[in-house]
């Protein structure tokens, strides 16, 4: 790393970052922390696409400091961007709002967006800026969780798997806790309004018989600020991508425990998409396809079990999550969700480590999820875009499910381009864009038929009749 005019503090932080990434000798960290330059591994990669053949080889790609920045870190470190003729400037974004808005306003060419952001931008859902966003692939499925604070534990709440499916009991305990709280202590946080994490919090509450708008408020907090805000009492729980749930548990920050992983709410759900503007696809079709290829290969690399320890360590770097512990293994926070050694935590000293092959899904799917030929984590199911629209309508963020929902899904979730790119990489894909979601995939065992979204919406007893207020923190 080379830089002139370092302050003492910057020098010490720089040393820490250099230690973290070890072999990344060619990495340069700017004041905004974004990864810079080319690694020796990237320089050694043979380019299969020449930069001069692309309309726009120099692009800026965002990422947010959570575990799912892993494919971006790997694409940079291993040279997948360079392989496909791209000179990518990575931009470390402060929040999911800046990641999304950076695309909309042209500061970023591409960036990950929270699942739900694309369709809500197209429908103009509450809290979403109206814009023709698109996504051509999923960055990962799963890899997120819901954290509750110590007070909720003391009130009797426990990790979801300990209830053996008893949603009614969860509802009684959940409601009893909030009934004893003052208004300022009835707060839940998500990373972005009108997106899947908010829907999951509302979905669980409603499935347990709790009216979410009556029991608590929802505020917006960037991922790295979640743990601190629980510690100071600004909120009682949150939903976010790892490692910010693992950071909260006993033995780490000690301020909370994991109530449920997102996969327990909806098994197989898309968590993060690679977002671009529609105009980017139209103006730079070759560039866009190169970007998809680089990111698909990066996701494949992250998916392999033998690579996951390397991935977990890489993203601890200051350029990525910056989630390095003061003591213990360097990947103490990032490793559990990446390798599937997940610790729900708790305050009774019991071991709640659960080993699973679907904690975070970057590409390969385990057998209980791979039920359609050719399905893999980076493939986009347009039927899942329809599900997201049902939740926007359920909570009053849009007036109703759009009559042209299928058309909106086709314009926003570009599985057509994904198939084209995947074929060039020799990847098999599902032939259809829509699939049924089985009842056992959801926490309340309510399946989803994308051919009847209105009927599905009307089947929920608890739903909003008018737009609700999002409190921005």
Tab-separated table of C-alpha atoms in Angstrom:
chain	number	residue	atom	x	y	z
A	1	UNK	CA	0.000	0.000	0.000
A	2	UNK	CA	1.351	3.434	-0.869
A	3	UNK	CA	0.049	6.808	0.165
A	4	UNK	CA	1.599	10.134	1.129
A	5	UNK	CA	0.756	12.412	4.097
A	6	UNK	CA	-0.650	9.729	6.425
A	7	UNK	CA	-1.829	10.811	9.877
A	8	UNK	CA	-0.777	8.586	12.790
A	9	UNK	CA	-4.344	7.263	13.149
A	10	UNK	CA	-4.644	6.545	9.420
A	11	UNK	CA	-1.277	4.833	9.465
A	12	UNK	CA	-2.328	2.505	12.289
A	13	UNK	CA	-5.643	1.765	10.607
A	14	UNK	CA	-3.809	1.115	7.372
A	15	UNK	CA	-1.530	-1.344	9.105
A	16	UNK	CA	-4.578	-3.137	10.475
A	17	UNK	CA	-6.137	-3.355	7.034
A	18	UNK	CA	-2.896	-4.599	5.509
A	19	UNK	CA	-2.617	-7.292	8.157
A	20	UNK	CA	-6.190	-8.359	7.517
A	21	UNK	CA	-5.857	-8.971	3.824
A	22	UNK	CA	-2.343	-10.361	4.089
A	23	UNK	CA	-1.379	-11.366	0.614
A	24	UNK	CA	-3.224	-8.496	-1.038
A	25	UNK	CA	0.000	-6.557	-1.399
A	26	UNK	CA	-1.255	-4.475	-4.261
A	27	UNK	CA	-4.397	-3.334	-2.450
A	28	UNK	CA	-4.751	0.407	-1.948
A	29	UNK	CA	-7.204	1.745	0.607
A	30	UNK	CA	-8.427	5.297	0.046
A	31	UNK	CA	-10.002	7.508	2.678
A	32	UNK	CA	-13.416	6.106	1.736
A	33	UNK	CA	-12.142	2.575	2.524
A	34	UNK	CA	-13.048	1.193	-0.911
A	35	UNK	CA	-10.745	-1.482	-2.305
A	36	UNK	CA	-8.408	-0.015	-4.933
A	37	UNK	CA	-5.953	-1.179	-7.542
A	38	UNK	CA	-5.301	-4.691	-8.821
A	39	UNK	CA	-4.014	-7.621	-6.831
A	40	UNK	CA	-1.201	-9.808	-8.116
A	41	UNK	CA	-3.764	-12.569	-8.682
A	42	UNK	CA	-5.885	-10.270	-10.816
A	43	UNK	CA	-2.912	-9.103	-12.853
A	44	UNK	CA	-2.028	-12.735	-13.610
A	45	UNK	CA	-5.482	-13.503	-15.039
A	46	UNK	CA	-5.778	-13.905	-18.798
A	47	UNK	CA	-8.414	-11.628	-20.263
A	48	UNK	CA	-11.006	-13.474	-22.320
A	49	UNK	CA	-12.674	-10.167	-23.211
A	50	UNK	CA	-10.599	-7.212	-24.335
A	51	UNK	CA	-11.513	-3.894	-22.706
A	52	UNK	CA	-11.563	-2.136	-26.079
A	53	UNK	CA	-14.389	-4.441	-27.211
A	54	UNK	CA	-16.693	-3.099	-24.480
A	55	UNK	CA	-18.739	0.075	-24.698
A	56	UNK	CA	-17.743	1.130	-21.180
A	57	UNK	CA	-14.903	-0.923	-19.686
A	58	UNK	CA	-14.323	1.508	-16.813
A	59	UNK	CA	-17.233	1.240	-14.386
A	60	UNK	CA	-17.970	1.957	-10.733
A	61	UNK	CA	-19.605	-0.801	-8.705
A	62	UNK	CA	-20.912	-0.360	-5.177
A	63	UNK	CA	-21.070	-2.767	-2.256
A	64	UNK	CA	-22.181	-2.519	1.369
A	65	UNK	CA	-20.147	-3.734	4.390
A	66	UNK	CA	-22.048	-6.941	5.079
A	67	UNK	CA	-21.173	-10.559	4.297
A	68	UNK	CA	-22.727	-10.430	0.855
A	69	UNK	CA	-19.970	-8.105	-0.310
A	70	UNK	CA	-18.012	-11.379	-0.624
A	71	UNK	CA	-18.579	-11.916	-4.389
A	72	UNK	CA	-17.501	-8.325	-5.078
A	73	UNK	CA	-14.370	-8.802	-2.956
A	74	UNK	CA	-13.588	-12.072	-4.723
A	75	UNK	CA	-14.266	-10.689	-8.214
A	76	UNK	CA	-11.764	-7.924	-7.424
A	77	UNK	CA	-9.147	-10.068	-5.676
A	78	UNK	CA	-9.213	-13.046	-8.063
A	79	UNK	CA	-9.443	-10.964	-11.224
A	80	UNK	CA	-12.878	-11.987	-12.482
A	81	UNK	CA	-13.643	-8.367	-13.339
A	82	UNK	CA	-10.388	-8.090	-15.292
A	83	UNK	CA	-10.981	-11.475	-16.955
A	84	UNK	CA	-14.041	-10.057	-18.667
A	85	UNK	CA	-12.442	-6.798	-19.758
A	86	UNK	CA	-13.677	-4.628	-16.892
A	87	UNK	CA	-11.722	-2.039	-14.966
A	88	UNK	CA	-13.922	-1.798	-11.880
A	89	UNK	CA	-13.666	0.892	-9.242
A	90	UNK	CA	-15.305	-0.490	-6.113
A	91	UNK	CA	-17.253	1.929	-3.932
A	92	UNK	CA	-17.929	1.045	-0.297
A	93	UNK	CA	-21.440	2.339	0.386
A	94	UNK	CA	-22.594	3.527	3.794
A	95	UNK	CA	-26.078	2.018	3.570
A	96	UNK	CA	-28.546	0.212	1.334
A	97	UNK	CA	-30.237	3.507	0.548
A	98	UNK	CA	-26.998	5.010	-0.786
A	99	UNK	CA	-26.320	1.789	-2.701
A	100	UNK	CA	-29.716	1.998	-4.410
A	101	UNK	CA	-29.732	5.760	-4.917
A	102	UNK	CA	-26.175	5.696	-6.222
A	103	UNK	CA	-27.470	3.673	-9.168
A	104	UNK	CA	-30.547	5.806	-9.692
A	105	UNK	CA	-28.614	9.085	-9.766
A	106	UNK	CA	-25.745	7.732	-11.866
A	107	UNK	CA	-22.944	7.829	-9.291
A	108	UNK	CA	-22.707	4.040	-9.533
A	109	UNK	CA	-23.004	1.905	-12.646
A	110	UNK	CA	-24.075	-1.138	-10.640
A	111	UNK	CA	-24.520	-2.055	-6.993
A	112	UNK	CA	-26.259	-4.654	-4.849
A	113	UNK	CA	-29.782	-3.778	-3.746
A	114	UNK	CA	-31.992	-5.313	-1.083
A	115	UNK	CA	-34.512	-7.765	-2.472
A	116	UNK	CA	-37.671	-5.779	-3.045
A	117	UNK	CA	-35.905	-2.561	-4.009
A	118	UNK	CA	-36.148	-3.186	-7.772
A	119	UNK	CA	-39.875	-3.873	-7.862
A	120	UNK	CA	-40.679	-1.153	-5.363
A	121	UNK	CA	-38.738	1.383	-7.430
A	122	UNK	CA	-40.770	0.365	-10.454
A	123	UNK	CA	-44.098	0.554	-8.629
A	124	UNK	CA	-43.192	3.664	-6.610
A	125	UNK	CA	-43.956	1.900	-3.334
A	126	UNK	CA	-43.844	3.949	-0.154
A	127	UNK	CA	-40.256	4.691	0.788
A	128	UNK	CA	-38.973	3.834	-2.697
A	129	UNK	CA	-37.836	6.371	-5.294
A	130	UNK	CA	-39.640	5.736	-8.588
A	131	UNK	CA	-37.071	4.578	-11.149
A	132	UNK	CA	-36.573	1.886	-13.851
A	133	UNK	CA	-34.221	-0.295	-11.821
A	134	UNK	CA	-33.273	-3.728	-13.121
A	135	UNK	CA	-31.537	-6.806	-11.795
A	136	UNK	CA	-29.972	-9.575	-13.842
A	137	UNK	CA	-28.911	-11.918	-11.047
A	138	UNK	CA	-29.142	-12.678	-7.362
A	139	UNK	CA	-25.975	-12.056	-5.350
A	140	UNK	CA	-27.009	-14.558	-2.712
A	141	UNK	CA	-29.943	-16.158	-0.960
A	142	UNK	CA	-30.283	-16.339	2.827
A	143	UNK	CA	-27.417	-14.951	4.953
A	144	UNK	CA	-29.538	-12.635	7.121
A	145	UNK	CA	-31.236	-12.859	10.505
A	146	UNK	CA	-33.440	-11.177	13.076
A	147	UNK	CA	-31.838	-10.064	16.341
A	148	UNK	CA	-33.676	-9.374	19.614
A	149	UNK	CA	-32.190	-7.570	22.594
A	150	UNK	CA	-31.466	-8.845	26.119
A	151	UNK	CA	-34.762	-7.488	27.465
A	152	UNK	CA	-36.716	-9.630	24.989
A	153	UNK	CA	-34.720	-12.664	26.108
A	154	UNK	CA	-35.477	-11.853	29.752
A	155	UNK	CA	-39.170	-11.588	28.804
A	156	UNK	CA	-39.049	-15.223	27.697
A	157	UNK	CA	-38.481	-15.033	23.939
A	158	UNK	CA	-36.072	-17.598	22.481
A	159	UNK	CA	-34.731	-18.610	19.039
A	160	UNK	CA	-37.526	-19.693	16.724
A	161	UNK	CA	-36.387	-23.303	16.380
A	162	UNK	CA	-36.996	-23.844	20.117
A	163	UNK	CA	-40.736	-23.193	19.673
A	164	UNK	CA	-41.228	-26.270	17.457
A	165	UNK	CA	-43.411	-24.253	15.106
A	166	UNK	CA	-45.673	-22.731	17.779
A	167	UNK	CA	-46.358	-19.295	16.316
A	168	UNK	CA	-49.171	-18.690	18.792
A	169	UNK	CA	-46.747	-18.892	21.720
A	170	UNK	CA	-44.344	-16.515	19.979
A	171	UNK	CA	-47.197	-14.075	19.510
A	172	UNK	CA	-48.207	-14.185	23.178
A	173	UNK	CA	-44.651	-13.525	24.348
A	174	UNK	CA	-43.996	-10.904	21.692
A	175	UNK	CA	-47.173	-8.976	22.512
A	176	UNK	CA	-46.634	-9.311	26.258
A	177	UNK	CA	-43.170	-7.802	25.923
A	178	UNK	CA	-44.294	-4.767	23.952
A	179	UNK	CA	-47.356	-4.242	26.169
A	180	UNK	CA	-44.959	-3.427	29.007
A	181	UNK	CA	-42.890	-0.975	26.980
A	182	UNK	CA	-43.188	2.769	26.597
A	183	UNK	CA	-43.616	4.058	23.011
A	184	UNK	CA	-39.906	4.860	22.694
A	185	UNK	CA	-39.124	1.218	23.546
A	186	UNK	CA	-41.328	-0.240	20.812
A	187	UNK	CA	-38.841	0.074	17.983
A	188	UNK	CA	-37.600	-2.346	15.347
A	189	UNK	CA	-34.942	-1.522	12.757
A	190	UNK	CA	-34.391	-2.591	9.167
A	191	UNK	CA	-31.850	-1.483	6.603
A	192	UNK	CA	-34.317	-0.108	4.028
A	193	UNK	CA	-38.029	0.566	3.935
A	194	UNK	CA	-40.322	-1.254	1.517
A	195	UNK	CA	-37.961	-4.210	1.118
A	196	UNK	CA	-37.700	-7.828	2.148
A	197	UNK	CA	-36.319	-7.302	5.674
A	198	UNK	CA	-39.246	-5.090	6.611
A	199	UNK	CA	-41.586	-7.634	5.030
A	200	UNK	CA	-40.015	-10.447	7.046
A	201	UNK	CA	-40.440	-8.601	10.347
A	202	UNK	CA	-44.051	-7.836	9.515
A	203	UNK	CA	-44.612	-11.359	8.188
A	204	UNK	CA	-43.438	-13.031	11.407
A	205	UNK	CA	-45.399	-10.652	13.624
A	206	UNK	CA	-48.588	-11.113	11.628
A	207	UNK	CA	-48.135	-14.892	11.392
A	208	UNK	CA	-47.944	-14.916	15.201
A	209	UNK	CA	-51.188	-12.951	15.409
A	210	UNK	CA	-49.584	-9.601	16.178
A	211	UNK	CA	-50.571	-6.390	14.378
A	212	UNK	CA	-47.119	-4.958	13.587
A	213	UNK	CA	-48.300	-1.361	13.200
A	214	UNK	CA	-49.920	-1.499	16.632
A	215	UNK	CA	-47.087	-3.179	18.521
A	216	UNK	CA	-43.952	-1.379	17.301
A	217	UNK	CA	-42.449	1.219	14.992
A	218	UNK	CA	-39.992	0.492	12.201
A	219	UNK	CA	-36.953	2.710	11.687
A	220	UNK	CA	-34.151	2.655	9.129
A	221	UNK	CA	-30.570	2.084	10.328
A	222	UNK	CA	-27.435	1.268	8.262
A	223	UNK	CA	-26.060	-2.245	8.954
A	224	UNK	CA	-22.864	-1.282	10.852
A	225	UNK	CA	-24.907	0.854	13.272
A	226	UNK	CA	-27.330	-1.901	14.317
A	227	UNK	CA	-25.402	-3.311	17.279
A	228	UNK	CA	-24.576	0.103	18.733
A	229	UNK	CA	-28.189	1.237	18.514
A	230	UNK	CA	-29.351	-1.833	20.434
A	231	UNK	CA	-26.631	-1.278	23.021
A	232	UNK	CA	-27.767	2.301	23.703
A	233	UNK	CA	-31.442	1.294	23.759
A	234	UNK	CA	-32.508	3.057	20.576
A	235	UNK	CA	-34.316	-0.100	19.444
A	236	UNK	CA	-35.238	-3.530	20.724
A	237	UNK	CA	-34.562	-5.605	17.621
A	238	UNK	CA	-33.460	-5.509	14.022
A	239	UNK	CA	-33.126	-7.505	10.834
A	240	UNK	CA	-29.947	-7.270	8.804
A	241	UNK	CA	-27.447	-9.309	6.821
A	242	UNK	CA	-24.563	-10.964	8.615
A	243	UNK	CA	-22.141	-10.379	10.266
A	244	UNK	CA	-24.215	-7.820	12.180
A	245	UNK	CA	-26.359	-10.439	13.910
A	246	UNK	CA	-23.375	-12.503	14.991
A	247	UNK	CA	-21.773	-9.323	16.320
A	248	UNK	CA	-24.632	-8.937	18.824
A	249	UNK	CA	-24.540	-12.307	20.606
A	250	UNK	CA	-22.968	-13.294	23.918
A	251	UNK	CA	-19.225	-13.700	23.555
A	252	UNK	CA	-19.192	-10.835	21.062
A	253	UNK	CA	-21.061	-7.590	21.854
A	254	UNK	CA	-23.411	-9.426	24.210
A	255	UNK	CA	-26.430	-7.223	23.507
A	256	UNK	CA	-28.810	-9.679	21.844
A	257	UNK	CA	-29.548	-13.078	20.334
A	258	UNK	CA	-30.753	-14.334	16.968
A	259	UNK	CA	-34.478	-15.008	17.003
A	260	UNK	CA	-34.614	-16.406	13.468
A	261	UNK	CA	-32.594	-16.565	10.317
A	262	UNK	CA	-34.331	-15.275	7.211
A	263	UNK	CA	-34.276	-18.778	5.766
A	264	UNK	CA	-36.637	-19.793	8.582
A	265	UNK	CA	-39.132	-17.184	7.423
A	266	UNK	CA	-38.900	-18.152	3.735
A	267	UNK	CA	-36.538	-20.901	2.686
A	268	UNK	CA	-34.893	-20.075	-0.623
A	269	UNK	CA	-35.671	-16.371	-0.597
A	270	UNK	CA	-33.513	-13.983	-2.652
A	271	UNK	CA	-31.644	-11.641	-0.344
A	272	UNK	CA	-29.556	-9.372	-2.546
A	273	UNK	CA	-29.744	-8.541	-6.267
A	274	UNK	CA	-27.224	-6.903	-8.575
A	275	UNK	CA	-28.962	-3.668	-9.504
A	276	UNK	CA	-28.461	-1.442	-12.549
A	277	UNK	CA	-30.563	1.099	-14.373
A	278	UNK	CA	-32.416	-0.059	-17.459
A	279	UNK	CA	-30.514	2.545	-19.474
A	280	UNK	CA	-27.206	0.893	-18.527
A	281	UNK	CA	-28.342	-2.406	-20.065
A	282	UNK	CA	-29.540	-0.632	-23.199
A	283	UNK	CA	-26.492	1.584	-23.701
A	284	UNK	CA	-23.788	-0.877	-22.649
A	285	UNK	CA	-25.071	-4.388	-23.435
A	286	UNK	CA	-21.618	-5.960	-23.804
A	287	UNK	CA	-20.361	-4.308	-20.647
A	288	UNK	CA	-23.402	-5.496	-18.718
A	289	UNK	CA	-22.953	-9.069	-19.854
A	290	UNK	CA	-19.292	-8.986	-18.874
A	291	UNK	CA	-20.284	-7.755	-15.427
A	292	UNK	CA	-22.799	-10.564	-15.016
A	293	UNK	CA	-20.239	-13.165	-16.047
A	294	UNK	CA	-17.654	-11.837	-13.605
A	295	UNK	CA	-20.148	-11.812	-10.750
A	296	UNK	CA	-21.538	-15.274	-11.540
A	297	UNK	CA	-18.028	-16.721	-11.471
A	298	UNK	CA	-17.322	-14.886	-8.215
A	299	UNK	CA	-20.482	-16.341	-6.684
A	300	UNK	CA	-19.460	-19.809	-7.848
A	301	UNK	CA	-16.074	-19.328	-6.177
A	302	UNK	CA	-17.673	-18.185	-2.907
A	303	UNK	CA	-20.014	-21.173	-2.985
A	304	UNK	CA	-17.313	-23.859	-2.953
A	305	UNK	CA	-16.764	-25.236	0.580
A	306	UNK	CA	-12.988	-25.285	0.137
A	307	UNK	CA	-12.981	-21.536	-0.633
A	308	UNK	CA	-15.238	-20.352	2.159
A	309	UNK	CA	-12.556	-19.953	4.859
A	310	UNK	CA	-10.626	-17.678	2.484
A	311	UNK	CA	-13.780	-15.716	1.702
A	312	UNK	CA	-14.681	-15.289	5.377
A	313	UNK	CA	-11.217	-13.935	6.128
A	314	UNK	CA	-11.021	-11.657	3.085
A	315	UNK	CA	-14.192	-9.757	3.908
A	316	UNK	CA	-12.988	-8.896	7.424
A	317	UNK	CA	-10.701	-6.327	5.800
A	318	UNK	CA	-11.281	-2.636	6.363
A	319	UNK	CA	-12.160	-2.281	2.685
A	320	UNK	CA	-15.089	-4.672	3.077
A	321	UNK	CA	-16.987	-5.357	6.345
A	322	UNK	CA	-14.221	-4.176	8.676
A	323	UNK	CA	-15.611	-6.762	11.107
A	324	UNK	CA	-12.447	-7.781	12.917
A	325	UNK	CA	-12.633	-8.822	16.576
A	326	UNK	CA	-10.381	-7.373	19.239
A	327	UNK	CA	-9.638	-10.945	20.312
A	328	UNK	CA	-9.989	-14.360	18.757
A	329	UNK	CA	-9.830	-15.549	15.145
A	330	UNK	CA	-9.866	-12.814	12.526
A	331	UNK	CA	-13.019	-14.304	10.960
A	332	UNK	CA	-14.876	-14.694	14.261
A	333	UNK	CA	-17.776	-12.549	13.032
A	334	UNK	CA	-17.870	-13.381	9.314
A	335	UNK	CA	-17.170	-17.123	9.464
A	336	UNK	CA	-20.407	-18.452	11.074
A	337	UNK	CA	-22.767	-17.419	8.268
A	338	UNK	CA	-20.265	-18.022	5.463
A	339	UNK	CA	-19.280	-21.530	6.591
A	340	UNK	CA	-22.635	-22.470	8.063
A	341	UNK	CA	-21.529	-22.765	11.689
A	342	UNK	CA	-24.221	-20.446	12.973
A	343	UNK	CA	-24.527	-19.451	16.627
A	344	UNK	CA	-27.938	-18.111	17.676
A	345	UNK	CA	-26.500	-17.021	21.014
A	346	UNK	CA	-28.479	-16.571	24.222
A	347	UNK	CA	-27.936	-15.569	27.832
A	348	UNK	CA	-28.201	-18.937	29.585
A	349	UNK	CA	-24.838	-20.415	28.599
A	350	UNK	CA	-26.375	-23.101	26.363
A	351	UNK	CA	-24.770	-24.068	23.059
A	352	UNK	CA	-26.895	-22.904	20.142
A	353	UNK	CA	-24.506	-23.502	17.245
A	354	UNK	CA	-26.311	-24.984	14.251
A	355	UNK	CA	-24.389	-26.396	11.296
A	356	UNK	CA	-26.189	-26.153	7.954
A	357	UNK	CA	-25.366	-26.058	4.253
A	358	UNK	CA	-27.881	-23.323	3.464
A	359	UNK	CA	-26.909	-20.552	5.903
A	360	UNK	CA	-25.693	-18.402	2.989
A	361	UNK	CA	-26.225	-19.486	-0.613
A	362	UNK	CA	-23.968	-17.934	-3.227
A	363	UNK	CA	-24.483	-20.430	-6.056
A	364	UNK	CA	-25.005	-24.144	-5.334
A	365	UNK	CA	-28.284	-25.122	-3.694
A	366	UNK	CA	-28.696	-27.952	-1.177
A	367	UNK	CA	-30.991	-30.815	-2.151
A	368	UNK	CA	-33.984	-29.582	-0.133
A	369	UNK	CA	-34.009	-26.344	-2.169
A	370	UNK	CA	-32.807	-27.534	-5.601
A	371	UNK	CA	-36.194	-28.865	-6.679
A	372	UNK	CA	-36.176	-27.440	-10.201
A	373	UNK	CA	-33.684	-28.620	-12.811
A	374	UNK	CA	-30.933	-26.079	-13.374
A	375	UNK	CA	-31.843	-23.906	-10.387
A	376	UNK	CA	-29.012	-22.203	-8.562
A	377	UNK	CA	-28.729	-19.227	-6.243
A	378	UNK	CA	-27.812	-16.576	-8.820
A	379	UNK	CA	-30.862	-17.349	-10.989
A	380	UNK	CA	-33.780	-14.903	-10.693
A	381	UNK	CA	-37.310	-16.244	-10.329
A	382	UNK	CA	-39.781	-13.624	-11.535
A	383	UNK	CA	-42.451	-15.321	-9.437
A	384	UNK	CA	-40.511	-14.156	-6.379
A	385	UNK	CA	-40.762	-10.594	-7.647
A	386	UNK	CA	-44.529	-11.094	-7.651
A	387	UNK	CA	-44.369	-12.283	-4.016
A	388	UNK	CA	-42.574	-9.075	-3.078
A	389	UNK	CA	-45.334	-7.050	-4.724
A	390	UNK	CA	-47.954	-8.919	-2.679
A	391	UNK	CA	-46.184	-7.792	0.488
A	392	UNK	CA	-45.964	-4.182	-0.680
A	393	UNK	CA	-49.730	-4.297	-1.248
A	394	UNK	CA	-50.325	-6.124	2.037
A	395	UNK	CA	-48.760	-3.321	4.057
A	396	UNK	CA	-50.247	-0.425	2.130
A	397	UNK	CA	-47.057	0.604	0.331
A	398	UNK	CA	-48.879	0.279	-2.982
A	399	UNK	CA	-52.655	0.502	-3.344
A	400	UNK	CA	-53.045	-2.889	-4.941
A	401	UNK	CA	-51.135	-5.547	-6.804
A	402	UNK	CA	-50.558	-3.990	-10.246
A	403	UNK	CA	-52.654	-5.401	-13.069
A	404	UNK	CA	-49.439	-5.567	-15.108
A	405	UNK	CA	-47.431	-7.270	-12.353
A	406	UNK	CA	-46.044	-9.871	-14.759
A	407	UNK	CA	-44.874	-7.141	-17.136
A	408	UNK	CA	-43.223	-5.216	-14.297
A	409	UNK	CA	-41.478	-8.379	-13.116
A	410	UNK	CA	-40.217	-9.082	-16.647
A	411	UNK	CA	-38.844	-5.554	-17.012
A	412	UNK	CA	-37.227	-5.503	-13.590
A	413	UNK	CA	-35.921	-9.056	-13.114
A	414	UNK	CA	-34.003	-9.794	-16.308
A	415	UNK	CA	-33.871	-13.573	-16.226
A	416	UNK	CA	-33.912	-13.463	-20.035
A	417	UNK	CA	-30.476	-11.824	-20.103
A	418	UNK	CA	-29.260	-14.082	-17.313
A	419	UNK	CA	-30.121	-17.174	-19.359
A	420	UNK	CA	-28.263	-15.757	-22.353
A	421	UNK	CA	-25.155	-15.081	-20.269
A	422	UNK	CA	-25.403	-18.392	-18.429
A	423	UNK	CA	-25.587	-20.285	-21.736
A	424	UNK	CA	-22.324	-18.657	-22.824
A	425	UNK	CA	-20.774	-19.859	-19.554
A	426	UNK	CA	-22.152	-23.370	-20.051
A	427	UNK	CA	-24.601	-23.042	-17.140
A	428	UNK	CA	-27.985	-24.769	-17.218
A	429	UNK	CA	-30.945	-22.677	-16.047
A	430	UNK	CA	-34.603	-23.364	-15.279
A	431	UNK	CA	-36.726	-23.055	-18.387
A	432	UNK	CA	-39.538	-21.183	-16.666
A	433	UNK	CA	-39.616	-17.821	-14.904
A	434	UNK	CA	-42.327	-18.763	-12.409
A	435	UNK	CA	-42.580	-21.461	-9.786
A	436	UNK	CA	-44.824	-22.357	-6.885
A	437	UNK	CA	-43.433	-21.744	-3.399
A	438	UNK	CA	-44.348	-24.724	-1.246
A	439	UNK	CA	-46.103	-24.283	2.113
A	440	UNK	CA	-43.152	-25.790	3.986
A	441	UNK	CA	-40.921	-22.994	2.630
A	442	UNK	CA	-42.672	-20.405	4.841
A	443	UNK	CA	-42.720	-20.038	8.596
A	444	UNK	CA	-46.548	-20.106	8.627
A	445	UNK	CA	-46.837	-22.936	6.062
A	446	UNK	CA	-48.746	-20.737	3.629
A	447	UNK	CA	-47.649	-21.556	0.086
A	448	UNK	CA	-47.527	-19.042	-2.744
A	449	UNK	CA	-49.086	-19.515	-6.175
A	450	UNK	CA	-47.803	-16.723	-8.457
A	451	UNK	CA	-50.747	-17.220	-10.817
A	452	UNK	CA	-53.116	-15.879	-8.142
A	453	UNK	CA	-51.345	-13.082	-6.228
A	454	UNK	CA	-54.614	-11.313	-5.348
A	455	UNK	CA	-56.057	-14.456	-3.817
A	456	UNK	CA	-52.835	-14.949	-1.881
A	457	UNK	CA	-52.923	-11.366	-0.589
A	458	UNK	CA	-56.558	-11.657	0.473
A	459	UNK	CA	-55.814	-14.855	2.394
A	460	UNK	CA	-53.950	-12.877	5.074
A	461	UNK	CA	-56.140	-11.826	7.964
A	462	UNK	CA	-53.660	-9.192	9.167
A	463	UNK	CA	-52.817	-6.542	6.596
A	464	UNK	CA	-52.826	-2.778	6.373
A	465	UNK	CA	-55.681	-0.826	4.866
A	466	UNK	CA	-53.715	2.369	4.421
A	467	UNK	CA	-50.059	3.482	4.048
A	468	UNK	CA	-48.097	3.412	7.280
A	469	UNK	CA	-45.424	5.794	8.469
A	470	UNK	CA	-41.763	4.842	8.210
A	471	UNK	CA	-39.657	6.533	10.875
A	472	UNK	CA	-36.243	7.348	9.489
A	473	UNK	CA	-33.413	7.369	12.013
